[in-house]
mmCIF file of C-alpha atoms in Angstrom:
data_model
loop_
_atom_site.group_PDB
_atom_site.id
_atom_site.type_symbol
_atom_site.label_atom_id
_atom_site.label_comp_id
_atom_site.label_asym_id
_atom_site.label_seq_id
_atom_site.Cartn_x
_atom_site.Cartn_y
_atom_site.Cartn_z
ATOM 1 C CA GLY A 871 -16.291 -3.784 -2.543
ATOM 2 C CA GLU A 872 -13.046 -5.466 -3.446
ATOM 3 C CA ASN A 873 -11.568 -8.081 -1.115
ATOM 4 C CA VAL A 874 -8.026 -9.408 -1.590
ATOM 5 C CA GLU A 875 -6.795 -12.524 0.171
ATOM 6 C CA GLN A 876 -3.102 -13.391 0.268
ATOM 7 C CA HIS A 877 -1.255 -16.520 1.320
ATOM 8 C CA PRO A 878 0.884 -17.766 2.805
ATOM 9 C CA SER A 879 1.320 -15.284 5.626
ATOM 10 C CA THR A 880 4.895 -16.447 6.152
ATOM 11 C CA LEU A 881 7.270 -18.234 3.807
ATOM 12 C CA SER A 882 10.768 -19.483 4.479
ATOM 13 C CA VAL A 883 12.980 -20.701 1.639
ATOM 14 C CA GLN A 884 16.626 -21.579 1.159
ATOM 15 C CA GLU A 885 18.775 -19.207 -0.834
ATOM 16 C CA GLY A 886 18.566 -20.120 -4.503
ATOM 17 C CA ASP A 887 15.115 -21.705 -4.230
ATOM 18 C CA SER A 888 11.970 -20.214 -5.743
ATOM 19 C CA ALA A 889 9.198 -18.506 -3.786
ATOM 20 C CA VAL A 890 5.562 -18.207 -4.802
ATOM 21 C CA ILE A 891 2.972 -15.955 -3.186
ATOM 22 C CA LYS A 892 -0.675 -16.175 -4.206
ATOM 23 C CA CYS A 893 -3.566 -13.725 -4.064
ATOM 24 C CA THR A 894 -7.234 -13.920 -4.920
ATOM 25 C CA TYR A 895 -9.585 -11.011 -5.520
ATOM 26 C CA SER A 896 -13.342 -10.732 -5.485
ATOM 27 C CA ASP A 897 -14.256 -7.883 -7.852
ATOM 28 C CA SER A 898 -14.324 -8.997 -11.491
ATOM 29 C CA ALA A 899 -14.051 -5.302 -12.474
ATOM 30 C CA SER A 900 -10.515 -5.103 -11.050
ATOM 31 C CA ASN A 901 -7.979 -4.539 -13.790
ATOM 32 C CA TYR A 902 -4.711 -3.533 -12.132
ATOM 33 C CA PHE A 903 -2.612 -5.721 -9.832
ATOM 34 C CA PRO A 904 0.627 -4.395 -8.319
ATOM 35 C CA TRP A 905 3.030 -6.068 -5.927
ATOM 36 C CA TYR A 906 4.909 -4.150 -3.261
ATOM 37 C CA LYS A 907 7.960 -5.130 -1.217
ATOM 38 C CA GLN A 908 8.348 -3.629 2.237
ATOM 39 C CA GLU A 909 11.539 -3.979 4.192
ATOM 40 C CA LEU A 910 11.473 -3.434 7.936
ATOM 41 C CA GLY A 911 10.820 0.213 8.753
ATOM 42 C CA LYS A 912 10.779 1.252 5.109
ATOM 43 C CA ARG A 913 8.141 2.375 2.654
ATOM 44 C CA PRO A 914 6.359 -0.153 0.408
ATOM 45 C CA GLN A 915 8.137 -0.224 -2.954
ATOM 46 C CA LEU A 916 6.497 -1.260 -6.186
ATOM 47 C CA ILE A 917 8.365 -4.233 -7.648
ATOM 48 C CA ILE A 918 6.099 -5.330 -10.472
ATOM 49 C CA ASP A 919 2.558 -4.806 -11.689
ATOM 50 C CA ILE A 920 0.232 -6.362 -14.237
ATOM 51 C CA ARG A 921 -2.877 -5.186 -16.021
ATOM 52 C CA SER A 922 -5.829 -7.357 -16.851
ATOM 53 C CA ASN A 923 -5.095 -7.521 -20.570
ATOM 54 C CA VAL A 924 -1.902 -9.465 -19.883
ATOM 55 C CA GLY A 925 -1.500 -12.974 -18.449
ATOM 56 C CA GLU A 926 2.130 -12.842 -17.378
ATOM 57 C CA LYS A 927 4.881 -10.307 -16.896
ATOM 58 C CA LYS A 928 8.540 -10.865 -16.062
ATOM 59 C CA ASP A 929 11.306 -8.645 -14.789
ATOM 60 C CA GLN A 930 14.578 -10.472 -14.214
ATOM 61 C CA ARG A 931 14.045 -12.823 -11.266
ATOM 62 C CA ILE A 932 10.455 -11.827 -10.565
ATOM 63 C CA ALA A 933 7.318 -12.639 -12.490
ATOM 64 C CA VAL A 934 3.614 -12.189 -11.977
ATOM 65 C CA THR A 935 0.862 -14.315 -13.469
ATOM 66 C CA LEU A 936 -2.818 -13.410 -13.680
ATOM 67 C CA ASN A 937 -5.800 -15.712 -14.140
ATOM 68 C CA LYS A 938 -8.819 -13.459 -14.693
ATOM 69 C CA THR A 939 -11.268 -16.344 -14.910
ATOM 70 C CA ALA A 940 -10.276 -17.691 -11.516
ATOM 71 C CA LYS A 941 -9.589 -14.198 -10.157
ATOM 72 C CA HIS A 942 -6.174 -14.963 -8.813
ATOM 73 C CA PHE A 943 -2.665 -13.704 -9.387
ATOM 74 C CA SER A 944 0.709 -14.856 -8.150
ATOM 75 C CA LEU A 945 4.201 -13.519 -7.572
ATOM 76 C CA HIS A 946 7.114 -15.784 -8.456
ATOM 77 C CA ILE A 947 10.653 -15.061 -7.301
ATOM 78 C CA THR A 948 13.368 -17.318 -8.687
ATOM 79 C CA GLU A 949 16.927 -17.811 -7.420
ATOM 80 C CA THR A 950 16.059 -16.125 -4.145
ATOM 81 C CA GLN A 951 18.711 -14.141 -2.300
ATOM 82 C CA PRO A 952 18.893 -13.009 1.345
ATOM 83 C CA GLU A 953 18.104 -9.441 0.249
ATOM 84 C CA ASP A 954 14.729 -10.673 -1.025
ATOM 85 C CA SER A 955 13.717 -11.107 2.633
ATOM 86 C CA ALA A 956 10.866 -8.669 3.279
ATOM 87 C CA VAL A 957 7.099 -8.449 3.526
ATOM 88 C CA TYR A 958 5.356 -8.630 0.155
ATOM 89 C CA PHE A 959 1.888 -7.175 -0.444
ATOM 90 C CA CYS A 960 -0.372 -7.828 -3.381
ATOM 91 C CA ALA A 961 -3.101 -5.355 -4.298
ATOM 92 C CA ALA A 962 -5.968 -4.892 -6.721
ATOM 93 C CA ARG A 963 -7.736 -1.858 -8.112
ATOM 94 C CA SER A 964 -11.235 -1.885 -9.529
ATOM 95 C CA LEU A 965 -12.554 0.035 -12.507
ATOM 96 C CA THR A 966 -15.726 0.674 -10.512
ATOM 97 C CA GLY A 967 -16.249 1.675 -6.917
ATOM 98 C CA ARG A 968 -13.205 2.549 -4.836
ATOM 99 C CA ARG A 969 -10.280 3.659 -6.988
ATOM 100 C CA ALA A 970 -7.679 3.190 -4.298
ATOM 101 C CA LEU A 971 -5.782 -0.073 -4.037
ATOM 102 C CA THR A 972 -7.125 -2.855 -1.858
ATOM 103 C CA PHE A 973 -4.193 -4.690 -0.300
ATOM 104 C CA GLY A 974 -3.713 -8.260 0.775
ATOM 105 C CA SER A 975 -2.574 -8.911 4.332
ATOM 106 C CA GLY A 976 1.061 -9.489 3.367
ATOM 107 C CA THR A 977 3.536 -12.366 3.205
ATOM 108 C CA ARG A 978 6.702 -12.323 5.269
ATOM 109 C CA LEU A 979 9.387 -13.959 3.133
ATOM 110 C CA GLN A 980 12.559 -15.140 4.797
ATOM 111 C CA VAL A 981 15.406 -16.350 2.611
ATOM 112 C CA GLN A 982 17.842 -18.482 4.589
ATOM 113 C CA PRO A 983 21.480 -18.168 3.480
ATOM 114 C CA GLY B 577 10.338 16.500 -6.282
ATOM 115 C CA ALA B 578 11.983 13.129 -6.583
ATOM 116 C CA GLY B 579 9.424 11.252 -4.550
ATOM 117 C CA VAL B 580 6.534 11.506 -2.133
ATOM 118 C CA SER B 581 7.555 13.480 0.923
ATOM 119 C CA GLN B 582 5.869 13.153 4.315
ATOM 120 C CA SER B 583 6.336 15.112 7.509
ATOM 121 C CA PRO B 584 6.944 14.732 10.313
ATOM 122 C CA SER B 585 8.672 11.356 10.114
ATOM 123 C CA ASN B 586 7.808 10.704 13.755
ATOM 124 C CA LYS B 587 5.198 12.225 16.020
ATOM 125 C CA VAL B 588 4.647 11.472 19.683
ATOM 126 C CA THR B 589 1.691 13.117 21.349
ATOM 127 C CA GLU B 590 -0.572 12.742 24.328
ATOM 128 C CA LYS B 591 -3.982 11.187 24.112
ATOM 129 C CA GLY B 592 -6.631 13.797 23.387
ATOM 130 C CA LYS B 593 -4.388 16.127 21.379
ATOM 131 C CA ASP B 594 -4.925 16.939 17.711
ATOM 132 C CA VAL B 595 -2.267 16.073 15.124
ATOM 133 C CA GLU B 596 -1.623 17.117 11.533
ATOM 134 C CA LEU B 597 0.310 14.982 9.081
ATOM 135 C CA ARG B 598 1.540 16.376 5.792
ATOM 136 C CA CYS B 599 2.070 14.802 2.388
ATOM 137 C CA ASP B 600 3.819 16.336 -0.620
ATOM 138 C CA PRO B 601 3.067 14.186 -3.674
ATOM 139 C CA ILE B 602 5.233 13.652 -6.729
ATOM 140 C CA SER B 603 4.984 16.689 -8.977
ATOM 141 C CA GLY B 604 2.281 16.252 -11.613
ATOM 142 C CA HIS B 605 0.537 13.363 -9.868
ATOM 143 C CA THR B 606 -3.197 13.979 -9.740
ATOM 144 C CA ALA B 607 -4.102 11.126 -7.401
ATOM 145 C CA LEU B 608 -3.215 11.128 -3.699
ATOM 146 C CA TYR B 609 -3.979 8.412 -1.195
ATOM 147 C CA TRP B 610 -3.670 8.025 2.572
ATOM 148 C CA TYR B 611 -3.251 4.604 4.169
ATOM 149 C CA ARG B 612 -2.685 3.468 7.729
ATOM 150 C CA GLN B 613 -0.433 0.583 8.733
ATOM 151 C CA SER B 614 -0.553 -0.740 12.264
ATOM 152 C CA LEU B 615 2.445 -2.654 13.611
ATOM 153 C CA GLY B 616 2.953 -5.844 11.644
ATOM 154 C CA GLN B 617 -0.270 -5.370 9.720
ATOM 155 C CA GLY B 618 -1.342 -4.609 6.178
ATOM 156 C CA LEU B 619 -2.294 -1.301 4.625
ATOM 157 C CA GLU B 620 -5.690 0.125 5.471
ATOM 158 C CA PHE B 621 -7.159 2.644 3.011
ATOM 159 C CA LEU B 622 -8.239 5.944 4.546
ATOM 160 C CA ILE B 623 -8.977 8.544 1.851
ATOM 161 C CA TYR B 624 -8.361 9.196 -1.853
ATOM 162 C CA PHE B 625 -8.136 12.467 -3.795
ATOM 163 C CA GLN B 626 -8.293 12.630 -7.593
ATOM 164 C CA GLY B 627 -7.896 16.001 -9.251
ATOM 165 C CA ASN B 628 -10.828 18.298 -8.503
ATOM 166 C CA SER B 629 -13.268 15.465 -7.821
ATOM 167 C CA ALA B 630 -14.868 14.983 -4.424
ATOM 168 C CA PRO B 631 -12.575 12.813 -2.293
ATOM 169 C CA ASP B 632 -13.412 9.208 -1.476
ATOM 170 C CA LYS B 633 -13.571 9.293 2.309
ATOM 171 C CA SER B 634 -15.024 5.815 2.713
ATOM 172 C CA GLY B 635 -12.009 4.482 4.616
ATOM 173 C CA LEU B 636 -11.865 7.073 7.373
ATOM 174 C CA PRO B 637 -12.431 5.167 10.622
ATOM 175 C CA SER B 638 -14.266 7.927 12.514
ATOM 176 C CA ASP B 639 -15.286 11.558 12.307
ATOM 177 C CA ARG B 640 -12.121 12.446 14.240
ATOM 178 C CA PHE B 641 -10.244 11.908 10.977
ATOM 179 C CA SER B 642 -10.296 14.423 8.143
ATOM 180 C CA ALA B 643 -8.079 15.357 5.220
ATOM 181 C CA GLU B 644 -7.640 18.210 2.816
ATOM 182 C CA ARG B 645 -5.764 18.653 -0.396
ATOM 183 C CA THR B 646 -5.057 22.251 -1.258
ATOM 184 C CA GLY B 647 -4.434 23.367 -4.829
ATOM 185 C CA GLY B 648 -4.370 19.803 -6.049
ATOM 186 C CA SER B 649 -0.978 19.219 -4.462
ATOM 187 C CA VAL B 650 -0.100 19.069 -0.753
ATOM 188 C CA SER B 651 -2.421 17.128 1.534
ATOM 189 C CA THR B 652 -2.921 17.276 5.283
ATOM 190 C CA LEU B 653 -4.435 14.474 7.347
ATOM 191 C CA THR B 654 -5.833 15.684 10.660
ATOM 192 C CA ILE B 655 -6.705 13.484 13.614
ATOM 193 C CA GLN B 656 -8.626 15.207 16.384
ATOM 194 C CA ARG B 657 -8.765 14.072 20.007
ATOM 195 C CA THR B 658 -6.257 11.305 19.382
ATOM 196 C CA GLN B 659 -6.731 7.894 20.974
ATOM 197 C CA GLN B 660 -4.146 5.201 21.657
ATOM 198 C CA GLU B 661 -5.592 3.030 18.884
ATOM 199 C CA ASP B 662 -4.616 5.762 16.414
ATOM 200 C CA SER B 663 -0.969 4.786 16.911
ATOM 201 C CA ALA B 664 0.287 3.545 13.548
ATOM 202 C CA VAL B 665 2.351 4.509 10.532
ATOM 203 C CA TYR B 666 0.402 6.802 8.231
ATOM 204 C CA LEU B 667 1.468 6.374 4.619
ATOM 205 C CA CYS B 668 0.749 8.679 1.738
ATOM 206 C CA ALA B 669 0.975 7.639 -1.906
ATOM 207 C CA SER B 670 0.543 9.500 -5.169
ATOM 208 C CA GLY B 671 -0.106 8.340 -8.696
ATOM 209 C CA GLY B 672 -0.753 9.535 -12.200
ATOM 210 C CA VAL B 673 -3.972 9.459 -14.196
ATOM 211 C CA GLY B 674 -5.737 6.142 -14.747
ATOM 212 C CA ASN B 675 -4.012 2.909 -13.825
ATOM 213 C CA GLN B 676 -0.638 4.426 -13.139
ATOM 214 C CA PRO B 677 1.438 3.003 -10.273
ATOM 215 C CA GLN B 678 1.177 4.441 -6.799
ATOM 216 C CA HIS B 679 4.385 5.454 -5.096
ATOM 217 C CA PHE B 680 4.602 5.710 -1.343
ATOM 218 C CA GLY B 681 6.270 8.147 0.983
ATOM 219 C CA ASP B 682 8.269 7.030 4.017
ATOM 220 C CA GLY B 683 5.284 7.556 6.293
ATOM 221 C CA THR B 684 4.712 9.273 9.606
ATOM 222 C CA ARG B 685 5.054 7.055 12.667
ATOM 223 C CA LEU B 686 2.427 8.308 15.108
ATOM 224 C CA SER B 687 2.602 7.288 18.747
ATOM 225 C CA ILE B 688 -0.162 8.252 21.167
ATOM 226 C CA LEU B 689 0.839 8.107 24.822
#
C-alpha cells in the first residue's frame, strides 16, 4: 500500500521568511495530494491540493509542487506570519487499493515574530 | 449542514465499557472516513465508506472496533471493551465523488480511565 514520508518533523523560521515542507510517496498510482493545516486542538483544514496532471499550484502565499517522476511533492509558504504556526500534514490518495488518504507524520511549523 | 458534525466532542469512560461515536457528514457527500489521532501524532486510517459499496475496514486495529453507515449518511463508530490505548481523538471526514477534497469534523476526544 501507499507510504508517505514527511520531513522535517519540526521547522522554525523567522517571520517573513519562507518555509518548505517535503513529502515522498511510494505508490505510483497516487494521483491526489492534499495538504492540511492543524492548529492545536482543532480539526485538520485543507489548505491546498494538487492532482497528478499538474506540476504546481499557487494560492496567495502558499504553493505546492509535484514531481511525479521522483514521487515527491512540497509545500512552500512565503512571507510567513505567526498565524502560520501549526502542524502541517501532507497526504496522498491512490487510484488503486485504499481510497482513503494516507497521511505523512506531520511537520510542526513555528514562526517566530 | 455546513460541515461535518461529530458527537460527542468529549467522552470519558472506564476501561472495559463500550462507546459509540457519531459522525454526520456534509450533505450530499458519498464518501465517509474515520481516522484516529493519538496525542501529538499523525492521522491513522480506520475505515472508509463509499456509497453502497462494501466498506474498506482494513485500518481497524482490532475486532473491538466496528462502524456502520446507515442510509448512506450518518455513521457510528463503536469500540467495545475499551482499553487505555484506545484513548485518542477520533476524526471523521467526508468527501464527494472521485478525487474531491475531504473535510474533517472537530473530532471526538476519547479518554479511557
